[in-house]
Amino acid sequence: AGSAMAAVRDVEIDPEGTFKYILVRLQRPGGGEQRDIVRGTKAAEFHNHIFEKVNPEMEKLGYECKCLGGGKIEHNSKDKKIRVFGLSTGYGKADHSVTVEILKKEYTDYEITWSDDKK
């Protein structure tokens, strides 16, 4: 079972721009193994659009998903900077400090910051 969860990428975000993101907790039914993943894309007009895409994908792999909140990500790949900020009206604000720790695993050579600013 561990390998299936390992197969799920920690981070899937657009390579450039400012866009909405959500923090999602994956869990095996009945508890046990769990982890948090970050998903964000410009294609999503609303935060729930991201969740509606992630949820069925994860259910196929046997996970229950829970959205822990959302916000925005500003991704500047040229300067290797990511800024996490804002919140989701529907899901509330994600714990951006958790999001930053997850992003650091993927973007090891980036400067990654967060704030509670709306813009």
mmCIF file with all atom_site columns, C-alpha atoms in Angstrom:
data_model
loop_
_atom_site.group_PDB
_atom_site.id
_atom_site.type_symbol
_atom_site.label_atom_id
_atom_site.label_alt_id
_atom_site.label_comp_id
_atom_site.label_asym_id
_atom_site.label_entity_id
_atom_site.label_seq_id
_atom_site.pdbx_PDB_ins_code
_atom_site.Cartn_x
_atom_site.Cartn_y
_atom_site.Cartn_z
_atom_site.occupancy
_atom_site.B_iso_or_equiv
_atom_site.pdbx_formal_charge
_atom_site.auth_seq_id
_atom_site.auth_comp_id
_atom_site.auth_asym_id
_atom_site.auth_atom_id
_atom_site.pdbx_PDB_model_num
ATOM 1   C CA . ALA A 1 1   ? 0.000   0.000  0.000   1.00 0.00 ? 1   ALA A CA 1
ATOM 2   C CA . GLY A 1 2   ? 2.909   2.310  0.709   1.00 0.00 ? 2   GLY A CA 1
ATOM 3   C CA . SER A 1 3   ? 3.958   2.332  -2.912  1.00 0.00 ? 3   SER A CA 1
ATOM 4   C CA . ALA A 1 4   ? 0.591   3.589  -4.131  1.00 0.00 ? 4   ALA A CA 1
ATOM 5   C CA . MET A 1 5   ? 0.741   6.548  -1.797  1.00 0.00 ? 5   MET A CA 1
ATOM 6   C CA . ALA A 1 6   ? 4.349   7.174  -2.780  1.00 0.00 ? 6   ALA A CA 1
ATOM 7   C CA . ALA A 1 7   ? 3.205   7.230  -6.403  1.00 0.00 ? 7   ALA A CA 1
ATOM 8   C CA . VAL A 1 8   ? 1.087   10.287 -5.660  1.00 0.00 ? 8   VAL A CA 1
ATOM 9   C CA . ARG A 1 9   ? 3.157   13.399 -6.208  1.00 0.00 ? 9   ARG A CA 1
ATOM 10  C CA . ASP A 1 10  ? 3.477   15.814 -3.277  1.00 0.00 ? 10  ASP A CA 1
ATOM 11  C CA . VAL A 1 11  ? 3.094   18.806 -5.526  1.00 0.00 ? 11  VAL A CA 1
ATOM 12  C CA . GLU A 1 12  ? 1.370   19.469 -8.823  1.00 0.00 ? 12  GLU A CA 1
ATOM 13  C CA . ILE A 1 13  ? 1.249   23.162 -9.617  1.00 0.00 ? 13  ILE A CA 1
ATOM 14  C CA . ASP A 1 14  ? 1.504   25.276 -12.742 1.00 0.00 ? 14  ASP A CA 1
ATOM 15  C CA . PRO A 1 15  ? 5.079   26.155 -13.730 1.00 0.00 ? 15  PRO A CA 1
ATOM 16  C CA . GLU A 1 16  ? 4.388   29.889 -13.905 1.00 0.00 ? 16  GLU A CA 1
ATOM 17  C CA . GLY A 1 17  ? 1.952   32.579 -12.806 1.00 0.00 ? 17  GLY A CA 1
ATOM 18  C CA . THR A 1 18  ? -0.459  33.226 -9.967  1.00 0.00 ? 18  THR A CA 1
ATOM 19  C CA . PHE A 1 19  ? -3.216  30.716 -9.360  1.00 0.00 ? 19  PHE A CA 1
ATOM 20  C CA . LYS A 1 20  ? -5.440  29.096 -6.787  1.00 0.00 ? 20  LYS A CA 1
ATOM 21  C CA . TYR A 1 21  ? -4.230  26.133 -4.787  1.00 0.00 ? 21  TYR A CA 1
ATOM 22  C CA . ILE A 1 22  ? -5.582  23.678 -2.230  1.00 0.00 ? 22  ILE A CA 1
ATOM 23  C CA . LEU A 1 23  ? -3.984  21.582 0.482   1.00 0.00 ? 23  LEU A CA 1
ATOM 24  C CA . VAL A 1 24  ? -5.449  18.074 0.439   1.00 0.00 ? 24  VAL A CA 1
ATOM 25  C CA . ARG A 1 25  ? -5.133  15.344 3.055   1.00 0.00 ? 25  ARG A CA 1
ATOM 26  C CA . LEU A 1 26  ? -5.072  11.808 1.698   1.00 0.00 ? 26  LEU A CA 1
ATOM 27  C CA . GLN A 1 27  ? -6.018  9.020  4.024   1.00 0.00 ? 27  GLN A CA 1
ATOM 28  C CA . ARG A 1 28  ? -6.559  5.308  3.851   1.00 0.00 ? 28  ARG A CA 1
ATOM 29  C CA . PRO A 1 29  ? -10.135 4.461  4.868   1.00 0.00 ? 29  PRO A CA 1
ATOM 30  C CA . GLY A 1 30  ? -10.156 3.455  8.514   1.00 0.00 ? 30  GLY A CA 1
ATOM 31  C CA . GLY A 1 31  ? -7.235  5.710  9.356   1.00 0.00 ? 31  GLY A CA 1
ATOM 32  C CA . GLY A 1 32  ? -3.621  4.670  9.320   1.00 0.00 ? 32  GLY A CA 1
ATOM 33  C CA . GLU A 1 33  ? -1.485  6.120  6.591   1.00 0.00 ? 33  GLU A CA 1
ATOM 34  C CA . GLN A 1 34  ? -2.055  9.753  5.661   1.00 0.00 ? 34  GLN A CA 1
ATOM 35  C CA . ARG A 1 35  ? -0.249  12.589 3.955   1.00 0.00 ? 35  ARG A CA 1
ATOM 36  C CA . ASP A 1 36  ? -0.858  16.066 2.612   1.00 0.00 ? 36  ASP A CA 1
ATOM 37  C CA . ILE A 1 37  ? -0.460  17.141 -0.998  1.00 0.00 ? 37  ILE A CA 1
ATOM 38  C CA . VAL A 1 38  ? -0.558  20.492 -2.791  1.00 0.00 ? 38  VAL A CA 1
ATOM 39  C CA . ARG A 1 39  ? -2.474  21.058 -6.035  1.00 0.00 ? 39  ARG A CA 1
ATOM 40  C CA . GLY A 1 40  ? -2.804  24.316 -7.923  1.00 0.00 ? 40  GLY A CA 1
ATOM 41  C CA . THR A 1 41  ? -3.608  25.498 -11.427 1.00 0.00 ? 41  THR A CA 1
ATOM 42  C CA . LYS A 1 42  ? -4.680  28.534 -13.421 1.00 0.00 ? 42  LYS A CA 1
ATOM 43  C CA . ALA A 1 43  ? -7.260  26.334 -15.107 1.00 0.00 ? 43  ALA A CA 1
ATOM 44  C CA . ALA A 1 44  ? -9.332  26.398 -11.924 1.00 0.00 ? 44  ALA A CA 1
ATOM 45  C CA . GLU A 1 45  ? -11.663 29.354 -11.634 1.00 0.00 ? 45  GLU A CA 1
ATOM 46  C CA . PHE A 1 46  ? -12.637 28.262 -8.118  1.00 0.00 ? 46  PHE A CA 1
ATOM 47  C CA . HIS A 1 47  ? -10.862 26.192 -5.482  1.00 0.00 ? 47  HIS A CA 1
ATOM 48  C CA . ASN A 1 48  ? -13.491 23.448 -5.629  1.00 0.00 ? 48  ASN A CA 1
ATOM 49  C CA . HIS A 1 49  ? -12.666 22.869 -9.311  1.00 0.00 ? 49  HIS A CA 1
ATOM 50  C CA . ILE A 1 50  ? -9.239  21.636 -8.212  1.00 0.00 ? 50  ILE A CA 1
ATOM 51  C CA . PHE A 1 51  ? -10.728 19.382 -5.550  1.00 0.00 ? 51  PHE A CA 1
ATOM 52  C CA . GLU A 1 52  ? -13.305 17.978 -7.975  1.00 0.00 ? 52  GLU A CA 1
ATOM 53  C CA . LYS A 1 53  ? -10.449 16.876 -10.212 1.00 0.00 ? 53  LYS A CA 1
ATOM 54  C CA . VAL A 1 54  ? -8.171  15.485 -7.486  1.00 0.00 ? 54  VAL A CA 1
ATOM 55  C CA . ASN A 1 55  ? -10.819 13.658 -5.483  1.00 0.00 ? 55  ASN A CA 1
ATOM 56  C CA . PRO A 1 56  ? -11.879 11.039 -8.098  1.00 0.00 ? 56  PRO A CA 1
ATOM 57  C CA . GLU A 1 57  ? -8.216  10.417 -9.053  1.00 0.00 ? 57  GLU A CA 1
ATOM 58  C CA . MET A 1 58  ? -7.353  9.673  -5.425  1.00 0.00 ? 58  MET A CA 1
ATOM 59  C CA . GLU A 1 59  ? -10.492 7.618  -4.799  1.00 0.00 ? 59  GLU A CA 1
ATOM 60  C CA . LYS A 1 60  ? -9.414  5.337  -7.651  1.00 0.00 ? 60  LYS A CA 1
ATOM 61  C CA . LEU A 1 61  ? -6.175  4.750  -5.751  1.00 0.00 ? 61  LEU A CA 1
ATOM 62  C CA . GLY A 1 62  ? -8.145  3.951  -2.618  1.00 0.00 ? 62  GLY A CA 1
ATOM 63  C CA . TYR A 1 63  ? -7.776  7.204  -0.670  1.00 0.00 ? 63  TYR A CA 1
ATOM 64  C CA . GLU A 1 64  ? -10.242 9.405  1.065   1.00 0.00 ? 64  GLU A CA 1
ATOM 65  C CA . CYS A 1 65  ? -9.560  13.077 0.398   1.00 0.00 ? 65  CYS A CA 1
ATOM 66  C CA . LYS A 1 66  ? -10.222 16.029 2.597   1.00 0.00 ? 66  LYS A CA 1
ATOM 67  C CA . CYS A 1 67  ? -9.535  19.597 1.579   1.00 0.00 ? 67  CYS A CA 1
ATOM 68  C CA . LEU A 1 68  ? -7.684  21.336 4.420   1.00 0.00 ? 68  LEU A CA 1
ATOM 69  C CA . GLY A 1 69  ? -8.095  24.773 2.884   1.00 0.00 ? 69  GLY A CA 1
ATOM 70  C CA . GLY A 1 70  ? -6.757  26.840 0.043   1.00 0.00 ? 70  GLY A CA 1
ATOM 71  C CA . GLY A 1 71  ? -5.100  30.016 -1.050  1.00 0.00 ? 71  GLY A CA 1
ATOM 72  C CA . LYS A 1 72  ? -3.027  31.280 -3.929  1.00 0.00 ? 72  LYS A CA 1
ATOM 73  C CA . ILE A 1 73  ? 0.415   30.522 -5.224  1.00 0.00 ? 73  ILE A CA 1
ATOM 74  C CA . GLU A 1 74  ? 2.573   32.949 -7.151  1.00 0.00 ? 74  GLU A CA 1
ATOM 75  C CA . HIS A 1 75  ? 5.147   30.900 -9.041  1.00 0.00 ? 75  HIS A CA 1
ATOM 76  C CA . ASN A 1 76  ? 8.079   32.699 -10.628 1.00 0.00 ? 76  ASN A CA 1
ATOM 77  C CA . SER A 1 77  ? 10.203  29.998 -12.218 1.00 0.00 ? 77  SER A CA 1
ATOM 78  C CA . LYS A 1 78  ? 12.673  32.474 -13.721 1.00 0.00 ? 78  LYS A CA 1
ATOM 79  C CA . ASP A 1 79  ? 13.667  33.892 -10.317 1.00 0.00 ? 79  ASP A CA 1
ATOM 80  C CA . LYS A 1 80  ? 13.004  30.554 -8.573  1.00 0.00 ? 80  LYS A CA 1
ATOM 81  C CA . LYS A 1 81  ? 10.543  32.064 -6.149  1.00 0.00 ? 81  LYS A CA 1
ATOM 82  C CA . ILE A 1 82  ? 7.199   30.879 -4.858  1.00 0.00 ? 82  ILE A CA 1
ATOM 83  C CA . ARG A 1 83  ? 4.891   32.939 -2.704  1.00 0.00 ? 83  ARG A CA 1
ATOM 84  C CA . VAL A 1 84  ? 1.928   31.377 -0.908  1.00 0.00 ? 84  VAL A CA 1
ATOM 85  C CA . PHE A 1 85  ? -0.862  33.692 0.270   1.00 0.00 ? 85  PHE A CA 1
ATOM 86  C CA . GLY A 1 86  ? -4.587  34.360 0.390   1.00 0.00 ? 86  GLY A CA 1
ATOM 87  C CA . LEU A 1 87  ? -7.403  31.981 1.192   1.00 0.00 ? 87  LEU A CA 1
ATOM 88  C CA . SER A 1 88  ? -10.276 30.010 -0.254  1.00 0.00 ? 88  SER A CA 1
ATOM 89  C CA . THR A 1 89  ? -13.778 31.355 0.280   1.00 0.00 ? 89  THR A CA 1
ATOM 90  C CA . GLY A 1 90  ? -15.249 27.860 0.215   1.00 0.00 ? 90  GLY A CA 1
ATOM 91  C CA . TYR A 1 91  ? -12.609 25.873 2.084   1.00 0.00 ? 91  TYR A CA 1
ATOM 92  C CA . GLY A 1 92  ? -11.050 28.527 4.292   1.00 0.00 ? 92  GLY A CA 1
ATOM 93  C CA . LYS A 1 93  ? -7.348  29.282 4.544   1.00 0.00 ? 93  LYS A CA 1
ATOM 94  C CA . ALA A 1 94  ? -4.899  26.429 4.263   1.00 0.00 ? 94  ALA A CA 1
ATOM 95  C CA . ASP A 1 95  ? -2.031  26.316 6.725   1.00 0.00 ? 95  ASP A CA 1
ATOM 96  C CA . HIS A 1 96  ? 0.436   28.001 4.376   1.00 0.00 ? 96  HIS A CA 1
ATOM 97  C CA . SER A 1 97  ? 3.403   26.989 6.544   1.00 0.00 ? 97  SER A CA 1
ATOM 98  C CA . VAL A 1 98  ? 2.511   23.326 5.873   1.00 0.00 ? 98  VAL A CA 1
ATOM 99  C CA . THR A 1 99  ? 2.145   24.105 2.157   1.00 0.00 ? 99  THR A CA 1
ATOM 100 C CA . VAL A 1 100 ? 5.602   25.718 2.120   1.00 0.00 ? 100 VAL A CA 1
ATOM 101 C CA . GLU A 1 101 ? 7.198   22.651 3.732   1.00 0.00 ? 101 GLU A CA 1
ATOM 102 C CA . ILE A 1 102 ? 5.624   20.426 1.056   1.00 0.00 ? 102 ILE A CA 1
ATOM 103 C CA . LEU A 1 103 ? 6.705   22.786 -1.749  1.00 0.00 ? 103 LEU A CA 1
ATOM 104 C CA . LYS A 1 104 ? 10.283  22.763 -0.414  1.00 0.00 ? 104 LYS A CA 1
ATOM 105 C CA . LYS A 1 105 ? 10.465  19.007 -1.006  1.00 0.00 ? 105 LYS A CA 1
ATOM 106 C CA . GLU A 1 106 ? 9.812   19.528 -4.705  1.00 0.00 ? 106 GLU A CA 1
ATOM 107 C CA . TYR A 1 107 ? 11.427  22.934 -5.284  1.00 0.00 ? 107 TYR A CA 1
ATOM 108 C CA . THR A 1 108 ? 14.604  22.460 -3.280  1.00 0.00 ? 108 THR A CA 1
ATOM 109 C CA . ASP A 1 109 ? 16.517  25.382 -4.827  1.00 0.00 ? 109 ASP A CA 1
ATOM 110 C CA . TYR A 1 110 ? 13.678  27.918 -4.577  1.00 0.00 ? 110 TYR A CA 1
ATOM 111 C CA . GLU A 1 111 ? 13.047  30.763 -2.198  1.00 0.00 ? 111 GLU A CA 1
ATOM 112 C CA . ILE A 1 112 ? 9.572   29.964 -0.831  1.00 0.00 ? 112 ILE A CA 1
ATOM 113 C CA . THR A 1 113 ? 7.646   32.345 1.382   1.00 0.00 ? 113 THR A CA 1
ATOM 114 C CA . TRP A 1 114 ? 4.113   32.695 2.701   1.00 0.00 ? 114 TRP A CA 1
ATOM 115 C CA . SER A 1 115 ? 1.926   35.366 4.244   1.00 0.00 ? 115 SER A CA 1
ATOM 116 C CA . ASP A 1 116 ? -1.697  35.946 5.194   1.00 0.00 ? 116 ASP A CA 1
ATOM 117 C CA . ASP A 1 117 ? -1.942  38.787 2.677   1.00 0.00 ? 117 ASP A CA 1
ATOM 118 C CA . LYS A 1 118 ? -4.967  38.646 0.419   1.00 0.00 ? 118 LYS A CA 1
ATOM 119 C CA . LYS A 1 119 ? -3.033  39.828 -2.635  1.00 0.00 ? 119 LYS A CA 1
#
